[in-house]
XYZ file of C-alpha atoms in Angstrom:
388
model
C -0.056 -0.141 0.209
C 1.326 3.755 -0.874
C 2.266 5.852 1.791
C 2.104 3.400 4.968
C 5.769 4.591 5.792
C 6.464 7.543 7.681
C 9.802 9.016 8.744
C 9.912 10.840 12.232
C 11.031 13.892 10.757
C 8.406 14.338 9.007
C 6.085 13.704 11.963
C 7.560 16.458 13.742
C 6.622 18.872 11.260
C 2.672 18.274 12.345
C 0.467 19.568 15.349
C 1.259 17.456 18.226
C -2.575 17.057 19.001
C -2.951 15.559 15.340
C -1.267 12.061 15.512
C -0.773 9.260 18.362
C 1.924 7.044 18.481
C 1.117 3.727 18.880
C 3.886 0.924 20.791
C 3.191 -2.586 19.697
C 6.124 -4.380 20.682
C 5.289 -6.920 24.017
C 5.640 -5.541 27.666
C 9.234 -6.707 27.875
C 10.042 -4.346 25.269
C 7.891 -1.221 26.373
C 9.578 -1.105 29.682
C 13.374 -0.340 28.153
C 11.417 3.100 27.288
C 8.779 4.244 24.343
C 8.116 7.436 22.378
C 6.959 9.978 25.389
C 3.110 10.214 25.446
C 2.662 6.601 23.053
C -0.031 4.783 23.763
C 0.895 0.672 24.351
C -1.310 -1.666 22.752
C 0.745 -5.423 21.950
C 0.741 -6.522 18.021
C -1.379 -9.471 19.209
C -3.895 -7.464 20.863
C -3.782 -4.192 18.337
C -6.896 -5.708 16.318
C -9.322 -6.660 19.501
C -8.134 -3.303 20.748
C -8.278 -1.023 17.725
C -11.778 0.668 18.990
C -9.711 2.672 21.296
C -7.742 4.239 18.948
C -9.165 7.620 17.478
C -10.085 8.093 14.042
C -10.139 11.907 14.094
C -5.860 11.288 14.441
C -3.407 10.200 12.760
C -2.085 6.780 14.147
C 1.922 5.869 13.926
C 2.425 2.350 14.641
C 6.091 1.470 15.374
C 7.478 -1.640 16.514
C 11.436 -2.050 16.919
C 12.501 -1.720 13.215
C 9.897 -1.113 11.291
C 8.873 -4.317 9.927
C 6.242 -5.797 12.236
C 4.098 -2.475 12.187
C 3.674 -2.165 8.363
C 1.318 -4.703 8.030
C -0.733 -3.308 11.278
C -1.288 0.228 9.926
C -2.456 -1.596 6.787
C -5.042 -3.319 8.363
C -6.119 -0.020 10.229
C -6.210 1.427 6.610
C -8.677 -1.345 5.473
C -10.481 -0.718 8.645
C -10.898 3.335 8.345
C -8.033 4.452 10.162
C -5.917 7.485 8.874
C -3.042 5.030 9.944
C 1.207 5.290 9.102
C 4.180 3.180 10.124
C 7.432 4.951 11.760
C 9.806 4.269 9.090
C 13.050 2.863 11.318
C 10.823 1.819 14.288
C 12.331 2.288 17.675
C 15.239 1.906 16.182
C 15.196 4.876 14.572
C 13.788 7.308 16.937
C 16.311 6.473 19.401
C 19.143 7.270 16.760
C 17.783 10.819 15.842
C 16.886 11.463 19.820
C 20.587 10.181 19.967
C 22.412 12.563 17.824
C 20.667 15.407 19.278
C 22.121 14.298 22.825
C 25.200 14.580 21.047
C 24.896 17.619 19.790
C 24.258 19.203 23.558
C 26.501 16.628 25.003
C 27.906 18.345 27.751
C 25.265 20.022 28.961
C 23.651 16.398 28.816
C 26.274 14.939 30.876
C 26.323 17.941 33.656
C 21.964 17.131 33.981
C 22.888 13.301 34.258
C 25.398 14.008 37.052
C 23.671 16.749 38.890
C 20.490 14.233 38.698
C 21.834 11.808 41.264
C 23.577 14.372 43.022
C 20.800 15.889 44.222
C 17.229 14.917 42.756
C 17.835 10.926 43.378
C 20.516 11.360 46.017
C 18.689 9.052 48.394
C 16.950 7.062 45.951
C 19.995 5.956 44.320
C 23.445 7.126 45.516
C 22.607 6.322 49.283
C 21.779 3.063 48.566
C 24.595 2.105 46.084
C 26.908 3.290 49.023
C 24.829 0.862 51.315
C 25.014 -1.890 49.159
C 28.813 -1.074 49.383
C 29.547 -1.079 52.962
C 26.821 -3.604 54.258
C 28.010 -6.152 51.789
C 32.059 -5.015 51.681
C 31.694 -4.609 47.693
C 34.851 -2.318 47.170
C 38.091 -2.242 48.983
C 41.145 -0.308 48.937
C 43.164 -0.531 46.057
C 40.503 -2.811 44.025
C 40.575 -2.912 40.264
C 36.744 -3.213 39.467
C 35.369 -4.041 35.776
C 32.450 -2.217 35.774
C 30.536 -4.174 33.130
C 28.512 -1.908 30.690
C 25.640 -4.094 28.943
C 24.134 -0.723 27.325
C 20.812 -0.941 29.104
C 19.226 1.362 31.729
C 21.192 -0.849 34.657
C 24.392 -1.366 34.229
C 24.794 2.530 32.726
C 23.759 3.723 36.105
C 26.213 1.421 37.916
C 28.684 3.156 35.950
C 27.398 6.744 36.992
C 27.441 5.897 40.256
C 30.854 4.485 40.223
C 32.204 7.665 39.508
C 30.618 9.577 42.129
C 31.264 7.098 44.457
C 35.364 7.499 43.286
C 34.694 11.156 43.645
C 33.992 10.948 47.360
C 35.856 7.900 48.530
C 38.251 7.946 51.561
C 40.839 5.299 49.620
C 41.630 4.314 46.436
C 40.460 1.750 43.764
C 40.731 1.640 40.526
C 37.669 1.612 37.679
C 37.277 0.220 34.107
C 34.327 0.409 32.590
C 33.791 -2.126 30.289
C 32.219 -3.399 27.446
C 31.930 -6.578 25.884
C 30.463 -6.872 21.836
C 28.812 -10.447 21.681
C 27.570 -9.579 18.095
C 25.589 -6.313 18.002
C 24.026 -5.266 15.108
C 26.094 -1.632 14.082
C 23.274 0.481 15.769
C 23.312 -1.285 18.847
C 26.823 -1.060 18.924
C 26.590 2.621 17.639
C 23.811 3.542 20.354
C 25.946 1.971 23.398
C 28.651 4.198 22.322
C 27.002 7.119 21.594
C 25.095 6.798 25.188
C 28.699 6.291 26.813
C 29.609 9.255 24.724
C 26.730 11.287 26.373
C 26.827 10.599 29.926
C 30.761 10.650 29.956
C 32.026 7.012 30.181
C 35.403 6.513 29.239
C 34.500 2.728 28.106
C 36.806 -0.284 27.153
C 35.068 -2.205 24.245
C 35.988 -5.649 23.666
C 34.529 -7.885 20.702
C 33.573 -11.728 21.067
C 31.526 -14.046 18.628
C 28.923 -15.062 21.493
C 26.040 -13.969 19.289
C 26.747 -16.553 16.430
C 27.804 -19.309 19.146
C 24.388 -19.845 20.392
C 22.400 -18.826 17.026
C 22.232 -22.615 16.521
C 21.475 -24.165 20.116
C 17.578 -25.231 20.565
C 17.545 -25.737 24.303
C 18.185 -23.195 26.499
C 20.107 -20.642 24.682
C 19.606 -17.663 26.832
C 21.065 -19.632 29.314
C 23.893 -20.494 27.421
C 24.711 -17.399 26.197
C 24.772 -15.559 29.680
C 27.123 -18.208 30.704
C 29.498 -17.269 28.121
C 29.213 -13.419 28.652
C 29.997 -13.637 31.900
C 33.324 -16.188 30.970
C 34.420 -13.857 28.691
C 33.971 -10.550 30.734
C 35.568 -12.736 33.847
C 38.655 -13.514 31.240
C 38.711 -9.465 29.982
C 38.739 -7.993 33.567
C 41.712 -10.611 34.821
C 43.544 -9.906 31.622
C 43.160 -5.483 32.248
C 44.622 -6.527 36.223
C 40.770 -5.918 37.523
C 40.436 -8.533 40.740
C 35.997 -7.895 40.479
C 33.491 -7.779 38.271
C 30.346 -5.182 38.349
C 27.016 -6.349 37.377
C 23.765 -4.377 36.948
C 21.449 -6.656 39.130
C 18.957 -4.578 41.341
C 16.877 -5.310 43.989
C 14.144 -6.213 42.384
C 16.218 -8.583 40.651
C 17.025 -10.206 43.898
C 13.452 -10.923 45.026
C 11.930 -12.103 41.369
C 14.784 -14.799 41.462
C 14.162 -15.603 44.948
C 10.848 -16.226 43.770
C 11.501 -17.962 40.152
C 13.920 -19.924 42.462
C 10.628 -21.159 44.373
C 8.357 -21.822 41.809
C 10.277 -23.214 39.013
C 12.819 -24.067 40.482
C 11.954 -25.947 43.794
C 15.018 -24.268 45.741
C 15.156 -21.600 48.105
C 18.211 -19.209 46.884
C 19.344 -16.042 45.956
C 20.981 -13.564 44.103
C 23.852 -12.945 46.162
C 25.702 -9.578 46.693
C 29.386 -10.839 46.276
C 30.368 -14.104 44.722
C 34.133 -16.142 44.020
C 34.799 -16.800 40.707
C 35.251 -20.754 40.620
C 36.776 -20.321 36.995
C 38.665 -17.383 37.777
C 40.900 -17.539 40.454
C 41.234 -14.211 42.416
C 38.086 -12.641 40.703
C 35.266 -11.438 42.250
C 31.640 -11.054 40.901
C 29.926 -7.895 43.107
C 26.417 -6.396 42.295
C 26.473 -2.982 43.517
C 22.989 -1.947 43.036
C 21.609 -4.419 45.511
C 19.583 -2.268 47.385
C 18.207 -0.136 44.426
C 14.596 -0.336 42.884
C 13.895 -0.522 39.728
C 11.264 1.838 39.537
C 13.369 3.904 40.646
C 16.359 3.225 38.249
C 13.236 3.871 35.509
C 12.118 7.683 37.108
C 16.308 8.551 37.409
C 15.998 7.305 33.183
C 13.106 9.023 32.022
C 13.477 12.441 34.105
C 16.855 12.844 32.297
C 14.802 11.450 28.597
C 17.721 8.452 28.316
C 17.277 5.375 26.065
C 18.848 2.358 25.882
C 19.513 -0.755 24.977
C 17.667 -3.707 25.455
C 19.446 -7.237 24.064
C 19.369 -6.746 20.627
C 20.527 -10.990 20.350
C 19.338 -12.745 16.832
C 16.699 -14.996 18.530
C 13.441 -12.160 18.352
C 13.056 -9.114 16.618
C 12.243 -6.818 19.876
C 14.925 -8.361 21.668
C 13.112 -8.990 25.007
C 14.088 -13.188 25.476
C 17.508 -13.021 26.827
C 18.783 -11.175 30.024
C 22.365 -11.357 31.683
C 21.126 -13.905 34.134
C 20.393 -16.260 31.347
C 16.637 -16.276 32.987
C 13.926 -15.941 30.846
C 11.885 -12.448 30.513
C 8.649 -13.912 30.221
C 8.999 -15.595 33.192
C 10.311 -12.542 34.847
C 6.913 -10.935 33.878
C 4.862 -13.409 35.210
C 6.845 -12.975 38.998
C 6.215 -9.225 38.645
C 2.982 -9.591 37.835
C 2.238 -12.097 40.646
C 4.139 -9.785 43.019
C 2.193 -6.655 42.091
C -0.624 -8.648 42.495
C 0.452 -10.148 46.196
C 1.569 -6.452 46.833
C -2.240 -4.945 46.750
C -3.063 -7.102 49.606
C 0.645 -6.568 51.636
C 2.147 -3.506 50.658
C 4.949 -4.945 52.613
C 5.447 -8.395 50.462
C 8.282 -7.002 48.171
C 10.818 -6.499 51.444
C 9.248 -9.673 53.422
C 10.311 -11.635 50.064
C 13.971 -9.741 50.163
C 14.242 -10.517 54.193
C 13.143 -14.289 53.961
C 16.464 -15.171 52.657
C 18.403 -13.229 55.832
C 15.898 -15.109 58.174
C 16.234 -18.532 57.595
C 15.971 -20.749 60.230
C 17.425 -23.972 59.593
C 15.749 -25.482 62.578
C 12.525 -24.870 60.728
C 13.808 -27.104 57.156
C 13.581 -30.354 56.069
C 16.274 -29.996 54.158
C 19.186 -27.750 52.969
C 22.678 -27.683 50.958
C 25.516 -26.614 52.322
C 29.347 -26.714 50.004
C 27.152 -29.155 47.985
C 26.630 -31.521 50.281
C 22.625 -31.980 51.241
C 21.817 -32.205 55.222
C 18.536 -33.830 56.414
C 16.834 -32.204 59.469
C 16.942 -36.346 60.471
C 20.553 -36.037 60.796
C 20.553 -33.907 63.946
C 16.446 -34.649 65.195
C 17.071 -37.467 67.932
C 20.104 -34.839 69.450
C 17.624 -31.673 69.941
C 15.025 -31.892 72.740
C 11.665 -31.995 71.721
C 9.787 -28.328 71.824
C 7.575 -28.236 75.058
C 4.265 -26.420 74.289
């Protein structure tokens, strides 16, 4: 159909009230950012919900890269809507916004840093510093590889580390490490431009991980995450680092606890730090351990920042893969479950978090320690019965 595609530059020439953006990406992708004021209706639900769209406005459909949106816009046109597909999709929009930021990068960097020191100091930096101190994540003369995936969490972590280094009382070194596992040219450029805008001096190295797992049918995301972790450890050690820092946050922790129970039949958590078993002398730390995801999103949106999601080969919307190898679909299920539980109990999130700090082994049927399974019957006869 002619004239179904339209550029973002052309749209911005119109009156703001004459059009409406409709984001048809899945929920996982939308959580990483949208075009401001866009209405979010996933592609699979658009036909059922099209009556919600106004017929007196131009309807601009966009997906990740402007592919899926073409057919959806054509369908809406046939139903009487003045519909268009955004050329290049959300990625093209990001590229345009990024160029605008680069033109004012000095002012942008200052704004981002000021927001951390002032507006978000309590929600972000204070909790970052608390985790550093409470879990002893940073010690004198450490050399930390701050691992940047390109997403909001790792980019914020880099800025928080910069702020910590300005105020810390002892010496430590930072290397902002980016691994390119096989990103497209556009995604690689997005990471590099974001780092430039945010005044983060990154060290980039390349690997062929995406190609290596491209033909794997069973658990490709898990394998990809394991391989990425190994490559990061190896490169960090080569650079003289003794620690790698990953950007998992508070919500990742509580979701991992529930996922372990509901899908893995085990009680476990995402630890704030771990010794590497394969790279002697190396340690993994998670400095965002106490920071809420909603606060990270608020910081991102306040500064009008746009970040990379995953960009792997398995899905155009890139929502299937995470740094810990888990499925985003299962995490979304857990997020929704926690949100429902919170309606009844506003303390449910903190209770989940604290549950793995308050494990009473005398009330556990069995547990593992250093790979060895222990059963309550081992000590049962040597312990006096509880008196009622």
